[in-house]
């Protein structure tokens, strides 16, 4: 257990993590409610229980650092600084959503904060991240690229190709495997040979660490060390953050393929509750923590209500942003 | 004007664009040694290995990395070696490159060129001979280019590199040594989406692209001797294709043959034939003809390989049949429908 009973600065930093993790959870709970109400339109993939990974990794990033995410990307996107009001509008397919209602949850992106997109295809973001880092180097920029993917991604070819690419070209990229134990609805271990994500990364030549992904302080410090190495030009690094997906694969998956006792036991390891313990030890009161929850829930309820009151995009928008030459506004058929 | 091969015209185009714009770079297997066909020969000496970048045999990463690099403000030119190998990177091209601008609501652009050499070439068999241009014409977000001459390979590659959206750029492997006059002016572009009228004529319109244009030109020369005037249109760009040029020509001739090296079934010729049938049905003097490969893979042994070729003789014969036939529905056997192998 990391003791953080030090300065006010430390306490404020941890309190910031707590607020962010509560905001992520409140956003997703609100989105799930929206799914029940049929206002959230397509599939959503909640990251409830994984918030410490998003918060801990992004704590080490500046606004102009680049982040690429997965289909389970609400937390990463919020942690990178995206506006939940625009995100909620996107989930509801409304005007003013981050992607103008064209992407929804699975393609959420906010380029203004360096978040280059969730991705509907597992592992596809890994090779795109390698290329983003390649461009950073070609352009002589000092920022870094971080790509987060799930444990299921290590069984796809782009995992091998992207890590090898980054190793060969010594690119400034941090690969983060958010290992929640499940590849969609199947236990990843049942479908994976070898010794897991970090071992595979090392075999490809990318130095790799492993961390308890439900411990925000451990994630933050492990990420900080690896991010320092990447920033210093040492080449790519890899972090496997072990966590647990407390919900189903999608917002409608009851996850009956795992025993209830397992999930109940994992709730005892809830990363937000664990951070709350640290904060209490540091003198933060229960009512302070409750205040963070109430503020997060109010913010997301407001974002949701505002989104509900926002119109859908105009139908003609379906033809915008396709391509300039051969523009479908004149060349669709 | 300079006399250049189709291969060198492409090389000169890339070099000029790299001099003009420091954001342009190329990546692919063996580029440091000039590329598999020599299309990059000497470029590494001028631009260095950062901008003429070698790559592991990782097609998905070559293309996927280009997507990321394009979103970050560079303009990658991707070498896929053979269009057949580009199939290892279909997700990166179709799900990522073609969709990123749209899916993210216009927050980003993916200005990249994907060079995918196509076509039959020296007994290369089923995995090194395909022409899959129709696949990409089907995908919203992509521009598809199939140049047939050295001058076009220079002017179109330059336009493709300057295009702000992803371009699938399909050079034909048999055309590498073809020589022709090529403008020197580095700002002379060939516009994307415009066909070229290779030859004017008033009896039958023949639409083609890539290497097949040259075969169609042989057919047109043959027909001219018999007094048949062929208007030969080199489409050059498949998406967007030059509908006005094709429709204007068919309005004039009343007859259309579309011929391509690729498989006829669900080929791009079907799109052209359907469009002409929809818009000009009343003006057609004969049913539209499609002449493409039968739906069989390309073979290794020459007599087998030749079975997929659409020859000049076949094109000429089809034109003569159309001219001999008075107006009315066809009852003839359609290409590819023969009941037994010949």
CSV table of C-alpha atoms in Angstrom, one decimal, chain B residues 57-320:
chain,number,residue,atom,x,y,z
B,57,UNK,CA,7.5,-6.8,-44.1
B,58,UNK,CA,4.5,-5.5,-42.1
B,59,UNK,CA,1.9,-4.3,-44.6
B,60,UNK,CA,-0.7,-3.6,-41.9
B,61,UNK,CA,1.9,-1.4,-40.1
B,62,UNK,CA,3.2,0.3,-43.2
B,63,UNK,CA,-0.3,1.4,-44.1
B,64,UNK,CA,-1.5,2.0,-40.5
B,65,UNK,CA,1.6,4.0,-39.7
B,66,UNK,CA,0.9,6.1,-42.7
B,67,UNK,CA,-2.6,6.8,-41.4
B,68,UNK,CA,-1.2,8.0,-38.1
B,69,UNK,CA,1.6,10.0,-39.8
B,70,UNK,CA,-0.9,11.6,-42.1
B,71,UNK,CA,-3.2,12.6,-39.3
B,72,UNK,CA,-0.1,14.2,-37.6
B,73,UNK,CA,0.6,16.5,-40.5
B,74,UNK,CA,2.8,14.6,-42.9
B,75,UNK,CA,2.0,13.3,-46.4
B,76,UNK,CA,3.1,9.7,-46.6
B,77,UNK,CA,3.5,7.9,-49.9
B,78,UNK,CA,3.1,4.2,-49.1
B,79,UNK,CA,4.6,1.5,-51.3
B,80,UNK,CA,2.7,-1.8,-51.1
B,81,UNK,CA,4.9,-3.6,-53.6
B,82,UNK,CA,2.1,-5.6,-55.2
B,83,UNK,CA,-1.6,-4.8,-54.9
B,84,UNK,CA,-2.0,-8.4,-53.8
B,85,UNK,CA,0.1,-7.7,-50.7
B,86,UNK,CA,-2.0,-4.7,-49.9
B,87,UNK,CA,-4.7,-7.1,-48.9
B,88,UNK,CA,-2.8,-7.6,-45.7
B,89,UNK,CA,-3.6,-4.0,-44.9
B,90,UNK,CA,-7.3,-3.8,-45.9
B,91,UNK,CA,-8.4,-2.8,-42.4
B,92,UNK,CA,-5.9,0.0,-42.3
B,93,UNK,CA,-7.0,1.3,-45.8
B,94,UNK,CA,-10.7,0.6,-45.7
B,95,UNK,CA,-11.6,1.0,-42.0
B,96,UNK,CA,-9.1,3.6,-41.0
B,97,UNK,CA,-7.6,5.7,-43.8
B,98,UNK,CA,-10.9,5.9,-45.8
B,99,UNK,CA,-13.0,6.7,-42.8
B,100,UNK,CA,-11.1,8.8,-40.3
B,101,UNK,CA,-12.0,12.1,-41.8
B,102,UNK,CA,-15.7,11.2,-41.9
B,103,UNK,CA,-16.0,9.2,-38.7
B,104,UNK,CA,-14.3,11.9,-36.6
B,105,UNK,CA,-16.6,14.5,-38.1
B,106,UNK,CA,-13.9,16.4,-40.1
B,107,UNK,CA,-11.5,16.8,-37.2
B,108,UNK,CA,-8.7,15.3,-39.2
B,109,UNK,CA,-7.6,14.5,-42.7
B,110,UNK,CA,-5.6,11.6,-44.1
B,111,UNK,CA,-3.6,12.9,-47.0
B,112,UNK,CA,-1.7,9.8,-48.2
B,113,UNK,CA,-1.0,7.9,-51.4
B,114,UNK,CA,-1.0,4.1,-51.5
B,115,UNK,CA,0.9,2.8,-54.4
B,116,UNK,CA,-0.4,-0.6,-55.3
B,117,UNK,CA,1.2,-2.1,-58.5
B,118,UNK,CA,-1.4,-4.2,-60.3
B,119,UNK,CA,-1.7,-6.5,-63.3
B,120,UNK,CA,-0.3,-9.5,-65.0
B,121,UNK,CA,3.5,-9.5,-65.4
B,122,UNK,CA,5.9,-12.2,-66.4
B,123,UNK,CA,4.1,-15.4,-65.2
B,124,UNK,CA,3.6,-14.1,-61.7
B,125,UNK,CA,0.6,-16.3,-61.0
B,126,UNK,CA,-2.4,-15.8,-58.8
B,127,UNK,CA,-0.9,-13.8,-55.9
B,128,UNK,CA,1.2,-11.3,-57.9
B,129,UNK,CA,-1.1,-10.5,-60.8
B,130,UNK,CA,-4.4,-9.1,-59.6
B,131,UNK,CA,-6.1,-5.9,-60.6
B,132,UNK,CA,-8.4,-5.0,-57.7
B,133,UNK,CA,-9.2,-1.4,-58.6
B,134,UNK,CA,-13.0,-2.0,-58.4
B,135,UNK,CA,-12.7,-3.0,-54.7
B,136,UNK,CA,-11.4,0.4,-53.8
B,137,UNK,CA,-13.8,2.3,-56.1
B,138,UNK,CA,-16.5,0.8,-53.9
B,139,UNK,CA,-15.1,2.4,-50.7
B,140,UNK,CA,-16.3,6.0,-49.9
B,141,UNK,CA,-13.5,8.2,-48.9
B,142,UNK,CA,-10.9,6.8,-51.4
B,143,UNK,CA,-9.7,8.3,-54.8
B,144,UNK,CA,-8.7,5.5,-57.2
B,145,UNK,CA,-6.2,6.2,-60.0
B,146,UNK,CA,-4.9,3.9,-62.7
B,147,UNK,CA,-2.4,5.7,-65.0
B,148,UNK,CA,-1.6,4.2,-68.4
B,149,UNK,CA,1.2,6.4,-69.8
B,150,UNK,CA,4.5,7.9,-68.6
B,151,UNK,CA,3.1,11.5,-68.8
B,152,UNK,CA,0.1,10.5,-66.8
B,153,UNK,CA,2.1,8.6,-64.3
B,154,UNK,CA,4.0,11.8,-63.5
B,155,UNK,CA,1.1,14.2,-63.6
B,156,UNK,CA,-1.3,12.0,-61.7
B,157,UNK,CA,1.1,10.9,-59.0
B,158,UNK,CA,1.8,14.5,-58.3
B,159,UNK,CA,-1.9,15.3,-58.1
B,160,UNK,CA,-2.3,12.3,-55.8
B,161,UNK,CA,0.4,13.5,-53.5
B,162,UNK,CA,-1.2,16.9,-53.4
B,163,UNK,CA,-4.6,15.5,-52.7
B,164,UNK,CA,-5.8,15.9,-49.1
B,165,UNK,CA,-7.6,12.6,-49.0
B,166,UNK,CA,-6.3,9.0,-49.4
B,167,UNK,CA,-5.5,8.0,-52.9
B,168,UNK,CA,-5.1,4.4,-54.1
B,169,UNK,CA,-2.6,4.7,-56.9
B,170,UNK,CA,-2.4,1.6,-59.1
B,171,UNK,CA,0.5,1.4,-61.5
B,172,UNK,CA,0.6,-1.5,-64.0
B,173,UNK,CA,3.7,-3.6,-63.7
B,174,UNK,CA,3.8,-4.4,-67.4
B,175,UNK,CA,4.0,-0.6,-68.1
B,176,UNK,CA,7.2,0.1,-66.1
B,177,UNK,CA,9.4,0.0,-69.3
B,178,UNK,CA,7.0,1.9,-71.5
B,179,UNK,CA,8.6,5.1,-72.8
B,180,UNK,CA,6.9,8.4,-73.7
B,181,UNK,CA,7.2,12.1,-73.7
B,182,UNK,CA,6.8,13.6,-70.3
B,183,UNK,CA,6.5,17.3,-69.5
B,184,UNK,CA,9.4,18.7,-67.5
B,185,UNK,CA,7.5,21.5,-65.7
B,186,UNK,CA,7.3,20.4,-62.0
B,187,UNK,CA,3.9,22.2,-61.6
B,188,UNK,CA,2.3,20.5,-64.6
B,189,UNK,CA,-0.3,18.3,-63.0
B,190,UNK,CA,-2.8,15.9,-64.5
B,191,UNK,CA,-6.1,16.5,-62.7
B,192,UNK,CA,-7.7,13.6,-60.8
B,193,UNK,CA,-11.1,12.7,-62.1
B,194,UNK,CA,-10.6,13.6,-65.8
B,195,UNK,CA,-10.5,11.1,-68.6
B,196,UNK,CA,-8.3,11.5,-71.6
B,197,UNK,CA,-9.6,11.0,-75.1
B,198,UNK,CA,-6.9,8.9,-76.6
B,199,UNK,CA,-8.4,8.8,-80.1
B,200,UNK,CA,-11.5,10.4,-81.5
B,201,UNK,CA,-14.1,8.5,-83.5
B,202,UNK,CA,-17.8,8.4,-84.2
B,203,UNK,CA,-18.8,4.7,-84.4
B,204,UNK,CA,-18.1,3.2,-81.1
B,205,UNK,CA,-16.8,4.4,-77.7
B,206,UNK,CA,-14.3,2.2,-76.0
B,207,UNK,CA,-13.6,3.0,-72.3
B,208,UNK,CA,-10.6,1.5,-70.6
B,209,UNK,CA,-7.8,2.3,-68.2
B,210,UNK,CA,-4.3,1.2,-67.2
B,211,UNK,CA,-2.5,-1.3,-69.5
B,212,UNK,CA,-5.7,-2.3,-71.2
B,213,UNK,CA,-5.8,1.1,-72.8
B,214,UNK,CA,-2.9,0.1,-75.0
B,215,UNK,CA,-4.6,-3.1,-76.0
B,216,UNK,CA,-7.8,-1.1,-76.8
B,217,UNK,CA,-5.6,1.3,-78.9
B,218,UNK,CA,-4.4,-1.7,-81.0
B,219,UNK,CA,-8.0,-2.8,-81.5
B,220,UNK,CA,-8.9,0.8,-82.6
B,221,UNK,CA,-6.0,0.9,-85.1
B,222,UNK,CA,-7.2,-2.5,-86.5
B,223,UNK,CA,-10.8,-1.2,-86.7
B,224,UNK,CA,-9.7,2.0,-88.4
B,225,UNK,CA,-8.3,0.0,-91.3
B,226,UNK,CA,-11.8,-1.4,-91.8
B,227,UNK,CA,-13.3,2.1,-91.7
B,228,UNK,CA,-14.6,1.8,-88.1
B,229,UNK,CA,-14.0,5.0,-86.0
B,230,UNK,CA,-13.3,4.2,-82.4
B,231,UNK,CA,-13.4,6.9,-79.7
B,232,UNK,CA,-11.0,5.6,-77.1
B,233,UNK,CA,-11.3,7.0,-73.6
B,234,UNK,CA,-8.6,6.4,-71.0
B,235,UNK,CA,-10.5,6.9,-67.7
B,236,UNK,CA,-7.3,7.4,-65.8
B,237,UNK,CA,-9.2,7.9,-62.5
B,238,UNK,CA,-11.8,5.4,-61.4
B,239,UNK,CA,-13.1,7.4,-58.6
B,240,UNK,CA,-14.3,9.9,-59.3
B,241,UNK,CA,-14.7,8.7,-62.9
B,242,UNK,CA,-15.3,11.2,-65.7
B,243,UNK,CA,-18.9,10.6,-66.4
B,244,UNK,CA,-19.3,13.7,-68.5
B,245,UNK,CA,-16.6,12.6,-70.9
B,246,UNK,CA,-18.0,9.0,-71.2
B,247,UNK,CA,-21.6,10.1,-71.6
B,248,UNK,CA,-20.8,12.8,-74.2
B,249,UNK,CA,-18.9,10.2,-76.2
B,250,UNK,CA,-21.6,7.6,-76.0
B,251,UNK,CA,-24.2,10.2,-77.0
B,252,UNK,CA,-22.1,10.8,-80.1
B,253,UNK,CA,-21.4,7.1,-81.0
B,254,UNK,CA,-24.4,5.3,-79.6
B,255,UNK,CA,-22.2,2.3,-78.8
B,256,UNK,CA,-20.1,1.5,-75.7
B,257,UNK,CA,-17.5,-1.2,-75.0
B,258,UNK,CA,-15.9,-1.1,-71.6
B,259,UNK,CA,-12.7,-3.2,-71.4
B,260,UNK,CA,-10.5,-3.9,-68.4
B,261,UNK,CA,-7.9,-6.5,-67.5
B,262,UNK,CA,-9.6,-7.2,-64.1
B,263,UNK,CA,-12.4,-9.7,-63.6
B,264,UNK,CA,-15.5,-8.7,-65.5
B,265,UNK,CA,-18.0,-9.9,-62.8
B,266,UNK,CA,-18.7,-6.9,-60.5
B,267,UNK,CA,-15.8,-5.1,-62.1
B,268,UNK,CA,-15.8,-1.3,-62.6
B,269,UNK,CA,-17.0,-1.9,-66.2
B,270,UNK,CA,-20.3,-2.9,-64.7
B,271,UNK,CA,-20.6,0.5,-63.0
B,272,UNK,CA,-19.9,2.3,-66.3
B,273,UNK,CA,-22.2,0.1,-68.3
B,274,UNK,CA,-25.0,0.5,-65.7
B,275,UNK,CA,-24.6,4.3,-65.7
B,276,UNK,CA,-24.7,4.5,-69.4
B,277,UNK,CA,-27.7,2.2,-69.6
B,278,UNK,CA,-29.6,4.3,-67.0
B,279,UNK,CA,-28.9,7.6,-68.6
B,280,UNK,CA,-28.6,6.9,-72.3
B,281,UNK,CA,-30.8,3.9,-72.9
B,282,UNK,CA,-32.8,5.5,-75.7
B,283,UNK,CA,-29.7,6.7,-77.5
B,284,UNK,CA,-27.9,3.3,-77.6
B,285,UNK,CA,-27.7,1.7,-81.0
B,286,UNK,CA,-26.5,-1.6,-79.5
B,287,UNK,CA,-26.4,-3.2,-76.0
B,288,UNK,CA,-23.4,-2.1,-74.0
B,289,UNK,CA,-20.5,-4.7,-74.0
B,290,UNK,CA,-18.2,-5.5,-71.1
B,291,UNK,CA,-14.9,-7.2,-71.9
B,292,UNK,CA,-13.0,-8.3,-68.8
B,293,UNK,CA,-11.3,-11.3,-67.5
B,294,UNK,CA,-13.3,-14.4,-66.7
B,295,UNK,CA,-13.8,-15.1,-63.0
B,296,UNK,CA,-10.8,-17.3,-62.6
B,297,UNK,CA,-7.5,-16.7,-60.8
B,298,UNK,CA,-4.5,-15.8,-63.0
B,299,UNK,CA,-2.3,-18.7,-63.9
B,300,UNK,CA,1.5,-19.2,-64.2
B,301,UNK,CA,1.8,-21.2,-67.5
B,302,UNK,CA,1.5,-18.9,-70.5
B,303,UNK,CA,-1.4,-20.7,-72.3
B,304,UNK,CA,-3.3,-20.6,-69.0
B,305,UNK,CA,-2.4,-17.1,-68.1
B,306,UNK,CA,-3.5,-16.0,-71.6
B,307,UNK,CA,-7.0,-17.2,-70.9
B,308,UNK,CA,-7.7,-14.2,-68.8
B,309,UNK,CA,-6.4,-11.6,-71.3
B,310,UNK,CA,-8.8,-9.5,-73.2
B,311,UNK,CA,-7.0,-9.2,-76.6
B,312,UNK,CA,-7.2,-6.5,-79.2
B,313,UNK,CA,-8.8,-9.1,-81.5
B,314,UNK,CA,-11.6,-9.7,-79.1
B,315,UNK,CA,-12.3,-6.0,-78.6
B,316,UNK,CA,-12.3,-5.4,-82.4
B,317,UNK,CA,-14.6,-8.4,-82.9
B,318,UNK,CA,-17.0,-7.1,-80.3
B,319,UNK,CA,-17.0,-3.7,-82.0
B,320,UNK,CA,-17.7,-5.2,-85.4
